CSV table of C-alpha atoms in Angstrom, one decimal:
chain,number,residue,atom,x,y,z
Y,362,UNK,CA,-0.6,-0.1,-0.5
Y,363,UNK,CA,1.3,4.1,-0.7
Y,364,UNK,CA,1.8,6.4,1.7
Y,365,UNK,CA,-0.5,8.3,1.1
Y,366,UNK,CA,2.3,11.5,1.6
Y,367,UNK,CA,3.4,9.4,-1.4
Y,368,UNK,CA,-0.2,9.5,-2.6
Y,369,UNK,CA,-0.3,12.5,-2.1
Y,370,UNK,CA,2.8,14.0,-4.3
Y,371,UNK,CA,1.4,11.5,-7.4
Y,372,UNK,CA,-1.8,13.3,-6.9
Y,373,UNK,CA,-0.1,16.5,-7.4
Y,374,UNK,CA,2.1,15.7,-10.6
Y,375,UNK,CA,-0.8,14.3,-12.2
Y,376,UNK,CA,-3.1,17.7,-12.1
Y,377,UNK,CA,-0.6,19.8,-12.6
Y,378,UNK,CA,0.3,16.9,-15.8
Y,379,UNK,CA,-3.9,18.0,-16.4
Y,380,UNK,CA,-3.3,21.0,-16.2
Y,381,UNK,CA,-0.4,21.8,-18.9
Y,382,UNK,CA,-2.8,19.6,-20.8
Y,383,UNK,CA,-4.3,22.9,-20.5
Y,384,UNK,CA,-2.1,25.4,-20.7
Y,385,UNK,CA,0.5,24.9,-22.1
Y,386,UNK,CA,-0.4,23.0,-24.5
Y,387,UNK,CA,-2.6,25.7,-25.9
Y,388,UNK,CA,-0.1,28.1,-26.2
Y,389,UNK,CA,2.2,26.4,-28.2
Y,390,UNK,CA,0.2,25.3,-30.7
Y,391,UNK,CA,2.2,23.2,-32.4
Y,392,UNK,CA,1.5,21.1,-34.9
Y,393,UNK,CA,3.0,17.8,-33.1
Y,394,UNK,CA,2.4,18.1,-29.2
Y,395,UNK,CA,3.4,16.0,-25.8
Y,396,UNK,CA,0.1,14.2,-24.7
Y,397,UNK,CA,0.5,15.4,-21.3
Y,398,UNK,CA,-2.3,13.1,-20.2
Y,399,UNK,CA,-1.0,10.6,-21.5
Y,400,UNK,CA,1.6,11.2,-19.2
Y,401,UNK,CA,-0.4,11.6,-16.0
Y,402,UNK,CA,-1.7,8.8,-16.3
Y,403,UNK,CA,1.8,6.8,-17.4
Y,404,UNK,CA,2.9,7.9,-13.4
Y,405,UNK,CA,-0.1,6.7,-12.1
Y,406,UNK,CA,0.0,3.6,-13.5
Y,407,UNK,CA,3.7,2.9,-12.8
Y,408,UNK,CA,2.7,2.9,-8.8
Y,409,UNK,CA,-0.4,1.3,-9.1
Y,410,UNK,CA,-2.0,-2.3,-9.8
Y,411,UNK,CA,-2.7,-2.5,-13.3
Y,412,UNK,CA,-7.1,-2.8,-12.1
Y,413,UNK,CA,-7.0,1.3,-10.9
Y,414,UNK,CA,-4.4,2.3,-13.6
Y,415,UNK,CA,-7.7,1.0,-15.8
Y,416,UNK,CA,-10.3,2.2,-14.0
Y,417,UNK,CA,-8.3,5.9,-13.5
Y,418,UNK,CA,-7.6,5.3,-17.2
Y,419,UNK,CA,-11.4,6.0,-17.6
Y,420,UNK,CA,-12.6,8.0,-16.0
Y,421,UNK,CA,-9.9,10.5,-17.2
Y,422,UNK,CA,-10.5,9.4,-20.4
Y,423,UNK,CA,-14.5,9.9,-19.5
Y,424,UNK,CA,-13.8,13.7,-18.3
Y,425,UNK,CA,-12.1,14.3,-21.9
Y,426,UNK,CA,-14.1,13.0,-23.8
Y,427,UNK,CA,-17.3,15.8,-22.6
Y,428,UNK,CA,-15.7,17.6,-25.0
Y,429,UNK,CA,-15.4,15.9,-28.3
Y,430,UNK,CA,-18.9,14.1,-28.3
Y,431,UNK,CA,-19.2,13.0,-31.2
Y,432,UNK,CA,-16.3,10.1,-29.5
Y,433,UNK,CA,-17.5,9.7,-26.6
Y,434,UNK,CA,-15.7,7.0,-25.4
Y,435,UNK,CA,-13.1,6.4,-27.9
Y,436,UNK,CA,-10.1,8.3,-25.2
Y,437,UNK,CA,-12.2,6.3,-22.4
Y,438,UNK,CA,-11.6,3.3,-24.8
Y,439,UNK,CA,-8.1,3.7,-25.5
Y,440,UNK,CA,-6.7,6.0,-22.1
Y,441,UNK,CA,-8.3,3.0,-19.5
Y,442,UNK,CA,-6.4,0.0,-22.5
Y,443,UNK,CA,-2.8,1.9,-22.1
Y,444,UNK,CA,-3.4,1.9,-18.6
Y,445,UNK,CA,-4.0,-0.9,-17.7
Y,446,UNK,CA,-1.0,-2.2,-20.2
Y,447,UNK,CA,1.3,0.6,-18.7
Y,448,UNK,CA,0.5,-1.3,-14.9
Y,449,UNK,CA,1.1,-4.3,-16.1
Y,450,UNK,CA,4.1,-4.1,-18.1
Y,451,UNK,CA,5.5,-2.4,-15.7
Y,452,UNK,CA,5.4,-4.5,-13.0
Y,453,UNK,CA,6.4,-7.5,-15.7
Y,454,UNK,CA,10.3,-5.9,-16.2
Y,455,UNK,CA,12.2,-3.6,-13.7
Y,456,UNK,CA,13.5,-0.9,-15.6
Y,457,UNK,CA,15.7,2.0,-15.4
Y,458,UNK,CA,17.3,2.6,-17.8
Y,459,UNK,CA,15.8,6.9,-19.7
Y,460,UNK,CA,16.3,5.1,-23.1
Y,461,UNK,CA,13.5,2.5,-22.4
Y,462,UNK,CA,11.7,4.6,-20.2
Y,463,UNK,CA,11.5,6.5,-23.3
Y,464,UNK,CA,10.0,3.2,-25.5
Y,465,UNK,CA,7.3,2.6,-22.8
Y,466,UNK,CA,6.1,6.8,-22.6
Y,467,UNK,CA,6.1,6.7,-26.5
Y,468,UNK,CA,4.4,3.2,-26.8
Y,469,UNK,CA,2.0,4.3,-24.7
Y,470,UNK,CA,1.2,7.4,-25.7
Y,471,UNK,CA,1.9,5.7,-29.7
Y,472,UNK,CA,-0.6,2.6,-29.0
Y,473,UNK,CA,-3.2,5.5,-27.2
Y,474,UNK,CA,-3.8,7.3,-30.6
Y,475,UNK,CA,-3.9,3.8,-32.4
Y,476,UNK,CA,-7.1,2.7,-30.4
Y,477,UNK,CA,-8.6,6.0,-30.1
Y,478,UNK,CA,-8.2,7.3,-33.7
Y,479,UNK,CA,-9.8,3.4,-34.8
Y,480,UNK,CA,-12.2,4.3,-32.2
Y,481,UNK,CA,-13.5,7.1,-32.8
Y,482,UNK,CA,-14.3,6.8,-37.0
Y,483,UNK,CA,-13.4,9.7,-37.6
Y,484,UNK,CA,-10.4,9.5,-40.2
Y,485,UNK,CA,-10.0,7.4,-43.4
Y,486,UNK,CA,-7.6,6.3,-45.9
Y,487,UNK,CA,-4.4,8.3,-46.1
Y,488,UNK,CA,-5.3,10.4,-43.3
Y,489,UNK,CA,-5.6,7.4,-41.1
Y,490,UNK,CA,-2.7,6.5,-42.6
Y,491,UNK,CA,-0.7,9.5,-42.3
Y,492,UNK,CA,-2.2,11.1,-39.3
Y,493,UNK,CA,-1.2,7.1,-37.6
Y,494,UNK,CA,2.2,5.8,-39.2
Y,495,UNK,CA,3.7,9.6,-39.4
Y,496,UNK,CA,2.5,12.7,-36.5
Y,497,UNK,CA,1.3,10.1,-33.8
Y,498,UNK,CA,4.8,8.5,-33.5
Y,499,UNK,CA,5.8,11.7,-33.4
Y,500,UNK,CA,3.7,12.6,-31.0
Y,501,UNK,CA,4.5,10.1,-29.3
Y,502,UNK,CA,8.8,11.2,-29.7
Y,503,UNK,CA,8.1,14.4,-27.9
Y,504,UNK,CA,5.8,12.8,-25.2
Y,505,UNK,CA,8.4,10.2,-24.6
Y,506,UNK,CA,10.8,13.4,-24.2
Y,507,UNK,CA,9.1,15.1,-22.2
Y,508,UNK,CA,7.8,11.9,-20.6
Y,509,UNK,CA,10.5,10.8,-19.5
Y,510,UNK,CA,11.7,14.2,-17.8
Y,511,UNK,CA,8.8,13.9,-16.2
Y,512,UNK,CA,8.8,10.1,-14.6
Y,513,UNK,CA,13.0,10.9,-13.8
Y,514,UNK,CA,11.1,14.5,-11.8
Y,515,UNK,CA,8.2,13.1,-10.1
Y,516,UNK,CA,10.0,10.1,-8.7
Y,517,UNK,CA,12.7,8.0,-8.2
Y,518,UNK,CA,13.5,5.2,-11.3
Y,519,UNK,CA,11.1,2.9,-12.1
Y,520,UNK,CA,11.5,-0.4,-9.5
Y,521,UNK,CA,10.7,-4.1,-11.3
Y,522,UNK,CA,9.5,-5.8,-8.2
Y,523,UNK,CA,7.4,-4.0,-6.2
Y,524,UNK,CA,6.7,-5.6,-3.2
B,1181,UNK,CA,-20.0,5.1,-27.8
B,1182,UNK,CA,-22.2,2.9,-26.9
B,1183,UNK,CA,-25.0,4.7,-24.8
B,1184,UNK,CA,-27.3,6.6,-26.4
B,1185,UNK,CA,-26.5,9.6,-28.3
B,1186,UNK,CA,-29.1,12.1,-25.7
B,1187,UNK,CA,-27.5,10.0,-23.0
B,1188,UNK,CA,-24.2,10.1,-23.7
B,1189,UNK,CA,-24.8,13.9,-24.9
B,1190,UNK,CA,-26.4,15.4,-21.4
B,1191,UNK,CA,-23.4,13.7,-20.3
B,1192,UNK,CA,-21.1,14.9,-21.6
B,1193,UNK,CA,-23.0,17.6,-20.5
B,1194,UNK,CA,-22.8,17.4,-17.3
B,1195,UNK,CA,-19.2,17.4,-16.7
B,1196,UNK,CA,-18.1,19.7,-19.1
B,1197,UNK,CA,-20.3,21.8,-17.3
B,1198,UNK,CA,-18.9,21.1,-14.3
B,1199,UNK,CA,-15.6,19.2,-13.8
B,1200,UNK,CA,-14.1,20.5,-17.4
B,1201,UNK,CA,-15.3,24.2,-16.7
B,1202,UNK,CA,-12.4,25.2,-16.1
B,1203,UNK,CA,-10.1,23.0,-18.2
B,1204,UNK,CA,-11.5,24.4,-20.1
B,1205,UNK,CA,-11.8,28.1,-18.9
B,1206,UNK,CA,-7.7,28.0,-18.7
B,1207,UNK,CA,-7.3,26.0,-22.1
B,1208,UNK,CA,-9.1,29.4,-23.0
B,1209,UNK,CA,-7.0,31.9,-21.6
B,1210,UNK,CA,-3.3,29.2,-22.9
B,1211,UNK,CA,-5.2,30.2,-26.5
B,1212,UNK,CA,-5.8,33.3,-26.3
B,1213,UNK,CA,-2.2,34.8,-24.6
B,1214,UNK,CA,-0.9,32.6,-27.2
B,1215,UNK,CA,-2.5,35.0,-30.0
B,1216,UNK,CA,-1.7,37.8,-28.2
B,1217,UNK,CA,1.6,36.6,-27.7
B,1218,UNK,CA,2.7,36.4,-32.0
B,1219,UNK,CA,0.0,39.4,-32.4
B,1220,UNK,CA,2.4,41.5,-30.4
B,1221,UNK,CA,5.2,42.8,-33.2
B,1222,UNK,CA,2.1,43.1,-35.7
B,1223,UNK,CA,0.6,45.5,-32.5
B,1224,UNK,CA,4.2,47.1,-31.7
B,1225,UNK,CA,4.8,48.0,-35.5
B,1226,UNK,CA,1.1,49.0,-35.9
B,1227,UNK,CA,1.9,51.1,-32.7
B,1228,UNK,CA,4.5,52.7,-34.0
B,1229,UNK,CA,3.8,53.7,-37.3
B,1230,UNK,CA,0.6,55.2,-35.9
B,1231,UNK,CA,3.0,57.7,-33.5
B,1232,UNK,CA,5.1,58.5,-36.4
B,1233,UNK,CA,1.4,59.4,-38.6
B,1234,UNK,CA,1.3,61.4,-35.8
B,1235,UNK,CA,3.6,63.1,-36.1
B,1236,UNK,CA,2.7,63.9,-39.3
B,1237,UNK,CA,-0.3,64.6,-38.2
B,1238,UNK,CA,0.3,68.5,-37.3
B,1239,UNK,CA,2.4,69.4,-39.8
B,1240,UNK,CA,0.2,67.7,-42.6
B,1241,UNK,CA,-3.0,69.6,-41.2
B,1242,UNK,CA,-0.8,72.5,-42.2
B,1243,UNK,CA,0.0,72.4,-45.1
B,1244,UNK,CA,-3.6,71.1,-45.9
B,1245,UNK,CA,-4.8,74.6,-43.8
B,1246,UNK,CA,-2.3,76.7,-46.4
B,1247,UNK,CA,-3.7,74.2,-49.5
B,1248,UNK,CA,-7.2,75.2,-48.5
B,1249,UNK,CA,-6.2,78.1,-48.2
B,1250,UNK,CA,-4.4,79.6,-51.3
B,1251,UNK,CA,-7.6,77.1,-53.3
B,1252,UNK,CA,-10.1,80.5,-52.2
B,1253,UNK,CA,-7.9,82.4,-52.9
B,1254,UNK,CA,-7.3,81.0,-56.8
B,1255,UNK,CA,-11.4,80.9,-56.1
B,1256,UNK,CA,-11.7,83.9,-55.5
B,1257,UNK,CA,-9.5,85.1,-57.8
B,1258,UNK,CA,-10.5,83.6,-60.9
B,1259,UNK,CA,-8.2,83.6,-63.7
B,1260,UNK,CA,-5.2,85.4,-64.0
B,1261,UNK,CA,-3.0,83.7,-62.1
B,1262,UNK,CA,-0.4,81.0,-62.6
B,1263,UNK,CA,-0.2,78.6,-59.0
B,1264,UNK,CA,3.4,77.4,-58.7
B,1265,UNK,CA,5.4,75.1,-56.4
B,1266,UNK,CA,7.3,77.5,-53.6
B,1267,UNK,CA,11.3,75.3,-54.5
B,1268,UNK,CA,14.2,76.8,-51.5
B,1269,UNK,CA,17.1,75.5,-51.4
B,1270,UNK,CA,19.6,76.2,-48.4
B,1271,UNK,CA,22.8,78.1,-50.2
B,1272,UNK,CA,23.4,81.7,-48.6
B,1273,UNK,CA,21.5,84.8,-50.1
B,1274,UNK,CA,18.3,81.7,-50.4
B,1275,UNK,CA,15.8,83.0,-47.5
B,1276,UNK,CA,16.1,85.6,-50.1
B,1277,UNK,CA,14.8,84.2,-53.2
B,1278,UNK,CA,12.6,81.7,-54.1
B,1279,UNK,CA,12.5,79.2,-56.6
B,1280,UNK,CA,9.4,78.9,-58.1
B,1281,UNK,CA,8.1,75.7,-60.2
B,1282,UNK,CA,6.0,77.0,-63.0
B,1283,UNK,CA,8.0,80.3,-66.2
B,1284,UNK,CA,7.4,81.3,-69.5
B,1285,UNK,CA,5.2,78.5,-70.6
B,1286,UNK,CA,2.7,79.1,-67.9
B,1287,UNK,CA,3.2,82.3,-68.5
B,1288,UNK,CA,5.2,83.9,-66.1
B,1289,UNK,CA,6.9,86.9,-66.5
B,1290,UNK,CA,9.7,89.1,-64.9
B,1291,UNK,CA,8.4,92.5,-63.0
B,1292,UNK,CA,4.8,90.0,-61.7
B,1293,UNK,CA,4.1,89.7,-58.2
B,1294,UNK,CA,4.4,86.8,-56.3
B,1295,UNK,CA,1.3,86.0,-54.0
B,1296,UNK,CA,0.1,83.9,-51.1
B,1297,UNK,CA,-3.3,83.8,-49.0
B,1298,UNK,CA,-1.7,86.1,-47.3
B,1299,UNK,CA,-0.2,88.4,-49.2
B,1300,UNK,CA,2.7,90.2,-50.3
B,1301,UNK,CA,5.5,87.5,-51.1
B,1302,UNK,CA,7.7,89.1,-53.6
B,1303,UNK,CA,8.4,90.0,-57.5
B,1304,UNK,CA,9.8,87.3,-59.9
B,1305,UNK,CA,13.4,88.0,-61.2
B,1306,UNK,CA,14.2,86.0,-64.2
B,1307,UNK,CA,11.5,83.3,-65.9
B,1308,UNK,CA,13.4,81.3,-67.3
B,1309,UNK,CA,11.0,78.1,-69.7
B,1310,UNK,CA,9.4,76.5,-66.6
B,1311,UNK,CA,11.2,77.5,-64.2
B,1312,UNK,CA,11.1,81.1,-62.5
B,1313,UNK,CA,13.2,83.5,-60.2
B,1314,UNK,CA,11.9,86.1,-56.7
B,1315,UNK,CA,13.0,87.9,-54.8
B,1316,UNK,CA,11.2,87.6,-51.2
B,1317,UNK,CA,10.0,90.7,-49.6
B,1318,UNK,CA,13.2,90.2,-47.1
B,1319,UNK,CA,15.2,90.9,-50.6
B,1320,UNK,CA,17.2,94.5,-50.2
B,1321,UNK,CA,16.4,95.4,-54.0
B,1322,UNK,CA,12.6,94.4,-53.1
B,1323,UNK,CA,10.5,98.1,-52.9
B,1324,UNK,CA,6.8,98.2,-53.0
B,1325,UNK,CA,4.7,100.4,-53.0
B,1326,UNK,CA,2.2,100.9,-50.3
B,1327,UNK,CA,-0.5,102.2,-48.3
B,1328,UNK,CA,-2.8,101.3,-45.8
B,1329,UNK,CA,-6.1,100.4,-45.9
B,1330,UNK,CA,-7.3,104.0,-45.4
B,1331,UNK,CA,-5.6,105.0,-47.8
B,1332,UNK,CA,-5.0,108.3,-45.9
B,1333,UNK,CA,-1.0,107.6,-46.2
B,1334,UNK,CA,1.0,106.5,-48.6
B,1335,UNK,CA,5.2,105.5,-48.7
B,1336,UNK,CA,7.2,102.7,-50.0
B,1337,UNK,CA,8.1,99.4,-48.2
B,1338,UNK,CA,11.5,97.8,-48.4
B,1339,UNK,CA,13.7,94.9,-46.4
B,1340,UNK,CA,13.9,96.6,-43.2
B,1341,UNK,CA,17.6,94.5,-43.0
B,1342,UNK,CA,19.7,94.5,-40.1
B,1343,UNK,CA,21.1,91.8,-38.4
B,1344,UNK,CA,19.4,89.5,-36.4
B,1345,UNK,CA,15.2,89.7,-35.8
B,1346,UNK,CA,15.7,93.3,-37.7
B,1347,UNK,CA,15.2,91.3,-41.1
B,1348,UNK,CA,12.2,89.4,-40.8
B,1349,UNK,CA,10.9,93.5,-41.0
B,1350,UNK,CA,9.3,95.5,-43.7
B,1351,UNK,CA,9.7,99.6,-43.4
B,1352,UNK,CA,7.0,101.8,-44.6
B,1353,UNK,CA,9.1,105.1,-46.0
B,1354,UNK,CA,8.6,108.8,-47.4
B,1355,UNK,CA,4.0,108.8,-45.5
B,1356,UNK,CA,4.0,112.6,-44.8
B,1357,UNK,CA,3.7,114.4,-42.2
B,1358,UNK,CA,0.7,115.6,-42.2
B,1359,UNK,CA,-0.6,111.3,-42.5
B,1360,UNK,CA,0.3,109.2,-38.8
B,1361,UNK,CA,-0.5,105.2,-38.9
B,1362,UNK,CA,-1.7,103.7,-35.2
B,1363,UNK,CA,0.1,100.2,-34.9
B,1364,UNK,CA,-2.4,97.3,-35.3
B,1365,UNK,CA,-3.0,99.5,-39.1
B,1366,UNK,CA,-3.4,96.6,-42.2
B,1367,UNK,CA,-0.1,98.0,-44.9
B,1368,UNK,CA,-1.5,97.6,-48.5
B,1369,UNK,CA,-0.2,97.9,-51.9
B,1370,UNK,CA,-1.2,101.2,-53.2
B,1371,UNK,CA,-1.3,99.7,-57.0
B,1372,UNK,CA,0.7,103.0,-57.6
B,1373,UNK,CA,3.1,101.5,-61.0
B,1374,UNK,CA,1.8,99.3,-62.2
B,1375,UNK,CA,4.0,96.2,-60.6
B,1376,UNK,CA,1.5,95.3,-58.0
B,1377,UNK,CA,-2.6,95.7,-58.1
B,1378,UNK,CA,-4.0,97.5,-55.1
B,1379,UNK,CA,-5.1,96.1,-52.3
B,1380,UNK,CA,-3.4,93.1,-51.2
B,1381,UNK,CA,-1.3,92.8,-48.1
B,1382,UNK,CA,1.9,94.4,-46.5
B,1383,UNK,CA,1.2,94.0,-43.1
B,1384,UNK,CA,1.1,95.7,-40.3
B,1385,UNK,CA,2.4,98.4,-38.6
B,1386,UNK,CA,4.5,97.9,-35.4
B,1387,UNK,CA,5.9,100.6,-34.4
B,1388,UNK,CA,7.1,104.3,-35.4
B,1389,UNK,CA,10.8,104.4,-36.7
B,1390,UNK,CA,13.3,107.4,-36.3
B,1391,UNK,CA,14.9,108.4,-39.0
B,1392,UNK,CA,16.4,111.3,-39.4
B,1393,UNK,CA,14.8,112.2,-42.6
B,1394,UNK,CA,12.3,115.5,-40.5
B,1395,UNK,CA,9.5,115.9,-43.9
B,1396,UNK,CA,8.3,111.5,-43.8
B,1397,UNK,CA,7.8,109.2,-40.8
B,1398,UNK,CA,8.9,106.3,-41.0
B,1399,UNK,CA,7.3,102.6,-40.0
B,1400,UNK,CA,8.2,99.0,-38.9
B,1401,UNK,CA,5.8,96.1,-40.8
B,1402,UNK,CA,5.2,93.5,-39.7
B,1403,UNK,CA,5.1,91.1,-42.7
B,1404,UNK,CA,2.3,89.6,-43.7
B,1405,UNK,CA,3.7,86.4,-45.8
B,1406,UNK,CA,5.7,84.2,-43.4
B,1407,UNK,CA,8.3,83.3,-45.5
B,1408,UNK,CA,9.4,80.1,-43.3
B,1409,UNK,CA,5.8,78.9,-44.0
B,1410,UNK,CA,5.7,79.2,-47.7
B,1411,UNK,CA,4.4,75.9,-49.8
B,1412,UNK,CA,2.6,77.2,-52.6
B,1413,UNK,CA,1.9,80.9,-54.6
B,1414,UNK,CA,0.5,82.4,-56.7
B,1415,UNK,CA,2.2,84.5,-59.8
B,1416,UNK,CA,-0.8,87.2,-60.7
B,1417,UNK,CA,-0.1,87.5,-64.6
B,1418,UNK,CA,0.2,91.3,-65.7
B,1419,UNK,CA,-3.6,91.9,-66.9
B,1420,UNK,CA,-4.5,90.8,-63.7
B,1421,UNK,CA,-2.8,93.7,-62.1
B,1422,UNK,CA,-5.1,95.5,-64.5
B,1423,UNK,CA,-7.5,94.6,-63.8
B,1424,UNK,CA,-7.1,94.7,-60.4
B,1425,UNK,CA,-7.4,92.4,-56.1
B,1426,UNK,CA,-9.4,95.2,-54.9
B,1427,UNK,CA,-12.0,92.1,-53.3
B,1428,UNK,CA,-10.2,89.4,-52.9
B,1429,UNK,CA,-7.8,90.9,-49.9
B,1430,UNK,CA,-9.5,93.8,-48.8
B,1431,UNK,CA,-12.8,92.0,-48.4
B,1432,UNK,CA,-11.9,90.2,-45.2
B,1433,UNK,CA,-9.0,93.4,-43.5
B,1434,UNK,CA,-12.1,96.4,-44.4
B,1435,UNK,CA,-14.5,93.6,-42.5
B,1436,UNK,CA,-11.4,93.4,-39.1
B,1437,UNK,CA,-11.5,97.3,-39.8
B,1438,UNK,CA,-15.4,97.7,-39.6
B,1439,UNK,CA,-14.8,95.2,-35.8
B,1440,UNK,CA,-12.7,97.4,-34.7
B,1441,UNK,CA,-15.2,101.1,-35.9
B,1442,UNK,CA,-18.4,98.7,-34.2
B,1443,UNK,CA,-15.6,97.9,-30.7
B,1444,UNK,CA,-14.1,101.1,-30.2
B,1445,UNK,CA,-18.1,103.0,-31.2
B,1446,UNK,CA,-20.3,100.6,-28.2
B,1447,UNK,CA,-16.8,101.6,-26.3
B,1448,UNK,CA,-18.2,105.1,-26.6
B,1449,UNK,CA,-22.1,104.4,-25.6
B,1450,UNK,CA,-20.6,102.5,-22.4
B,1451,UNK,CA,-18.7,105.3,-20.8
B,1452,UNK,CA,-21.5,108.1,-21.8
B,1453,UNK,CA,-24.1,106.0,-20.3
B,1454,UNK,CA,-22.3,103.1,-17.9
B,1455,UNK,CA,-23.7,100.3,-19.1
B,1456,UNK,CA,-20.0,97.9,-18.7
B,1457,UNK,CA,-22.4,94.1,-19.3
B,1458,UNK,CA,-24.3,95.2,-22.2
B,1459,UNK,CA,-20.0,96.4,-24.0
B,1460,UNK,CA,-18.1,93.4,-22.6
B,1461,UNK,CA,-21.1,91.0,-24.6
B,1462,UNK,CA,-20.7,93.5,-27.2
B,1463,UNK,CA,-16.9,93.3,-27.7
B,1464,UNK,CA,-17.3,89.1,-27.6
B,1465,UNK,CA,-19.7,89.4,-30.6
B,1466,UNK,CA,-17.4,92.0,-31.9
B,1467,UNK,CA,-14.4,90.4,-31.6
B,1468,UNK,CA,-15.8,87.0,-32.6
B,1469,UNK,CA,-17.0,88.7,-35.5
B,1470,UNK,CA,-13.8,89.8,-36.2
B,1471,UNK,CA,-12.2,86.6,-35.9
B,1472,UNK,CA,-14.7,84.8,-38.3
B,1473,UNK,CA,-13.9,88.1,-41.0
B,1474,UNK,CA,-10.1,86.4,-40.8
B,1475,UNK,CA,-11.5,82.3,-41.4
B,1476,UNK,CA,-12.8,83.7,-44.5
B,1477,UNK,CA,-10.8,85.6,-46.2
B,1478,UNK,CA,-10.3,84.2,-48.9
B,1479,UNK,CA,-13.7,82.2,-48.7
B,1480,UNK,CA,-15.0,82.3,-51.9
B,1481,UNK,CA,-17.7,84.8,-52.4
B,1482,UNK,CA,-21.2,84.0,-53.3
B,1483,UNK,CA,-22.9,85.1,-56.5
């Protein structure tokens, strides 16, 4: 059972990342942007069990989907899936390697985009292909760069085996 | 996605108005800040441009006023003149001469009068095909026959000369002893000699000069035309000079003189009756009429 201060620390970082999603991202206005919500979910996922991570992902996805009524539920599905998978993978293997952490975040963001784009049924054809294999990987790479920094700052390196 | 649309929309709407409302507000402010940041440089450029234009605005307004006055003068004269741009140089002596953009082809001839809406500027010295040179009233060789507005005193106006501020004045010489001109009186061209038409303002009397001459008076004249402000002028053709320009400048000068007479009459009446309030009111009315007459100096006459 995680200690209360550690939980508060995690929740604080989660809140900060959510705020950055709705403040820094629109302020920058870049075509390729980091997804702070995915990073926030991963921060939760690496410190909790898969079920809790999936639940947190689901709630986070439902709340953010309220701004996209046409694809309501796609984000919840993607977030829940990524949260569960991230927590499960984190419990399977241990890594203190920054590069592996970056791949972890990159994969998380890319998988999120894949699930989300396929679930919302908005894009098709060449647009979907371009988004999946060009813009999403770029966004995932930027998210990974930011996410590694956040993971390093927000907690000690990822421990392999949870006690 | 499996929920009915109505349920989905209702649920999403509830989340938007509760949990997401502060985050949406945050996003709105962030986007507003981004737009402001991106438009900052453009706003600075616009502000600098506006500041620069406002600096030039006063000069443009003055030039516009002068051009309007000159246009009005042209409308009053109606014929017999050539408009010209004054091209001022920077060399020594250029403050006494003026290059004009009109020459013989436009009808400009040597000894033709050069005027502005305020009055006497100078006289043409030489005329080329497309440009001409004039000597200004400040030139030591400039002369013009003059008279007081009421026609009681005649003399000859020339540059006062000297150094410093003295060179910006004129002198009215040869006025008979019996003819005394008060300070502030308007002096106009007399038309004698055939070079200048009668009635073009030269300036106003500042004071009487003490000279060795015992048979005539001399007066210091403040010129009507400030040479530093010259932009566009009119050159009167010989035919216009012969025909005269009596009703162009003297109407406003005469109105001012009439206003002064009204004021002095009111004062006399007030002294007799002891009514100071009516004097102030009537003086205000008379002064405003005088000011309006000055503005309407070159207003187009209503036939």
